[in-house]
Amino acid sequence: MFNWKKALYFILFILLTFIFIGGCQKNNSQQANPDSVQFSKISTQNNKTDQQLANEAKDYLSKKKNVSSVFAVNTSKKLLVAVEIPHNMRFQLATIRKQLTKDLKEKYADYDVELSTDKKITIELEKLEQQLSNKNISEKDLKKKLKRLIQLSKEQT
């Protein structure tokens, strides 16, 4: 005699197995590619503070495989860079941060270089970049905000 109860359990088991296997598939669309690093160049025309150094640092870091987005602002003596690391690389965050900081300090030895992976610093630096692009900030305010962000990044480390 055919047992409907066992057949129903078997079909349910097979269905749940396929759902589980499908859910565990690796989604490659969310993986960071070196080609998909997000950064925007800050216009250096008509700015009192030249952001060429920040643009170079962004370009340099965007070629690194462990970086998904880069934000940077500089003054005449300081360079603050904020990077976002892909979520699956968070276990190596300290190592990546240390290596990127070392690379930047070697490349820009004449400047006081600070690198942060903190999300709050990243958001604030992005706002500062937009203000620079829109020319809504003076050089004095830029130095003041940059100093505050550097203090905040050192505080949280």
Short mmCIF file of C-alpha atoms in Angstrom, two decimals:
data_model
loop_
_atom_site.label_atom_id
_atom_site.label_comp_id
_atom_site.label_asym_id
_atom_site.label_seq_id
_atom_site.Cartn_x
_atom_site.Cartn_y
_atom_site.Cartn_z
CA MET A 1 0.00 0.00 0.00
CA PHE A 2 1.25 3.52 -0.87
CA ASN A 3 2.10 5.70 2.10
CA TRP A 4 1.14 9.33 1.30
CA LYS A 5 2.63 10.66 4.49
CA LYS A 6 6.14 9.36 3.65
CA ALA A 7 5.87 10.65 0.08
CA LEU A 8 4.88 14.10 1.32
CA TYR A 9 7.82 14.19 3.75
CA PHE A 10 10.20 13.08 0.98
CA ILE A 11 8.99 15.80 -1.41
CA LEU A 12 9.23 18.40 1.37
CA PHE A 13 12.78 17.25 2.18
CA ILE A 14 13.87 17.52 -1.47
CA LEU A 15 12.28 20.97 -1.81
CA LEU A 16 13.98 22.30 1.34
CA THR A 17 17.32 20.85 0.20
CA PHE A 18 17.11 22.75 -3.10
CA ILE A 19 16.15 25.97 -1.30
CA PHE A 20 19.07 25.56 1.12
CA ILE A 21 21.58 24.85 -1.65
CA GLY A 22 20.28 27.78 -3.72
CA GLY A 23 20.55 30.11 -0.73
CA CYS A 24 24.15 29.10 -0.09
CA GLN A 25 25.31 29.96 -3.59
CA LYS A 26 27.98 32.66 -3.80
CA ASN A 27 26.60 35.92 -5.17
CA ASN A 28 29.36 37.36 -7.35
CA SER A 29 27.52 40.60 -8.06
CA GLN A 30 28.32 41.85 -4.56
CA GLN A 31 32.02 41.01 -4.71
CA ALA A 32 34.35 44.00 -5.06
CA ASN A 33 36.19 44.29 -8.34
CA PRO A 34 39.12 46.61 -8.88
CA ASP A 35 37.13 48.13 -11.74
CA SER A 36 34.16 48.99 -9.51
CA VAL A 37 35.90 51.10 -6.85
CA GLN A 38 33.83 54.16 -6.10
CA PHE A 39 35.51 57.53 -5.93
CA SER A 40 34.97 60.95 -7.37
CA LYS A 41 37.68 63.38 -8.32
CA ILE A 42 37.47 66.76 -6.67
CA SER A 43 37.72 69.67 -9.04
CA THR A 44 40.94 71.59 -8.52
CA GLN A 45 39.98 74.56 -10.64
CA ASN A 46 39.16 77.76 -8.77
CA ASN A 47 39.76 76.06 -5.40
CA LYS A 48 41.97 77.83 -2.92
CA THR A 49 43.14 74.47 -1.63
CA ASP A 50 44.48 72.25 -4.37
CA GLN A 51 43.02 68.73 -4.09
CA GLN A 52 45.38 67.16 -6.62
CA LEU A 53 47.09 65.15 -3.87
CA ALA A 54 43.76 63.75 -2.66
CA ASN A 55 42.84 62.78 -6.22
CA GLU A 56 46.20 61.01 -6.66
CA ALA A 57 45.70 59.11 -3.39
CA LYS A 58 42.20 58.06 -4.48
CA ASP A 59 43.52 56.90 -7.83
CA TYR A 60 46.34 54.96 -6.15
CA LEU A 61 44.08 53.25 -3.60
CA SER A 62 41.36 52.47 -6.12
CA LYS A 63 43.78 50.06 -7.79
CA LYS A 64 44.12 48.02 -4.59
CA LYS A 65 42.06 44.83 -4.55
CA ASN A 66 40.85 45.20 -0.93
CA VAL A 67 39.23 48.62 -1.39
CA SER A 68 35.63 49.16 -2.45
CA SER A 69 35.42 52.97 -2.16
CA VAL A 70 37.81 55.82 -1.36
CA PHE A 71 37.33 59.36 -0.06
CA ALA A 72 40.20 61.80 0.51
CA VAL A 73 40.77 65.46 1.30
CA ASN A 74 44.00 67.33 1.79
CA THR A 75 45.29 70.65 3.05
CA SER A 76 48.76 72.02 2.48
CA LYS A 77 50.26 69.70 5.12
CA LYS A 78 47.70 66.98 5.88
CA LEU A 79 46.01 64.21 3.93
CA LEU A 80 43.00 62.34 5.31
CA VAL A 81 41.86 59.23 3.48
CA ALA A 82 38.85 57.07 4.30
CA VAL A 83 38.43 53.69 2.63
CA GLU A 84 35.68 51.11 2.68
CA ILE A 85 36.67 47.46 2.76
CA PRO A 86 34.40 44.73 1.33
CA HIS A 87 32.40 43.04 4.06
CA ASN A 88 33.99 39.64 3.46
CA MET A 89 37.44 41.14 4.16
CA ARG A 90 36.53 42.48 7.64
CA PHE A 91 38.50 39.73 9.41
CA GLN A 92 41.71 41.10 7.86
CA LEU A 93 40.75 44.73 8.53
CA ALA A 94 43.67 45.52 10.84
CA THR A 95 46.22 44.04 8.44
CA ILE A 96 44.72 45.82 5.43
CA ARG A 97 44.55 49.16 7.29
CA LYS A 98 48.18 48.81 8.43
CA GLN A 99 49.41 47.99 4.91
CA LEU A 100 47.46 50.80 3.23
CA THR A 101 48.68 53.31 5.82
CA LYS A 102 52.27 52.19 5.30
CA ASP A 103 51.92 52.49 1.52
CA LEU A 104 50.43 55.99 1.73
CA LYS A 105 53.03 57.23 4.22
CA GLU A 106 55.82 56.00 1.94
CA LYS A 107 54.24 57.51 -1.16
CA TYR A 108 53.42 60.87 0.47
CA ALA A 109 56.27 61.26 2.97
CA ASP A 110 56.04 65.08 2.90
CA TYR A 111 52.49 65.04 4.29
CA ASP A 112 50.91 64.02 7.56
CA VAL A 113 48.86 61.06 6.30
CA GLU A 114 45.89 59.59 8.18
CA LEU A 115 43.88 56.61 6.95
CA SER A 116 40.57 55.52 8.42
CA THR A 117 38.21 52.63 7.79
CA ASP A 118 35.55 53.96 10.16
CA LYS A 119 32.13 54.45 8.57
CA LYS A 120 31.44 57.75 10.37
CA ILE A 121 34.71 59.24 9.10
CA THR A 122 33.87 57.98 5.61
CA ILE A 123 30.47 59.68 5.66
CA GLU A 124 31.88 62.96 7.01
CA LEU A 125 34.71 62.94 4.47
CA GLU A 126 32.23 62.34 1.66
CA LYS A 127 30.23 65.39 2.79
CA LEU A 128 33.44 67.43 2.94
CA GLU A 129 34.32 66.35 -0.61
CA GLN A 130 30.91 67.47 -1.82
CA GLN A 131 31.36 70.84 -0.13
CA LEU A 132 34.72 71.21 -1.86
CA SER A 133 33.20 70.26 -5.21
CA ASN A 134 30.42 72.80 -4.74
CA LYS A 135 32.94 75.39 -3.46
CA ASN A 136 30.83 75.88 -0.30
CA ILE A 137 33.75 75.81 2.12
CA SER A 138 36.60 78.17 2.85
CA GLU A 139 40.19 77.09 3.38
CA LYS A 140 39.96 77.98 7.07
CA ASP A 141 36.81 75.86 7.55
CA LEU A 142 38.41 73.02 5.60
CA LYS A 143 41.43 72.99 7.92
CA LYS A 144 39.19 73.13 10.98
CA LYS A 145 36.96 70.26 9.82
CA LEU A 146 39.93 68.17 8.71
CA LYS A 147 41.59 68.65 12.10
CA ARG A 148 38.38 67.58 13.87
CA LEU A 149 38.03 64.48 11.66
CA ILE A 150 41.66 63.47 12.25
CA GLN A 151 41.18 63.83 16.01
CA LEU A 152 38.00 61.77 15.80
CA SER A 153 39.71 59.02 13.78
CA LYS A 154 42.59 58.81 16.29
CA GLU A 155 40.13 58.79 19.19
CA GLN A 156 38.30 55.72 17.90
CA THR A 157 41.40 53.73 17.05
#
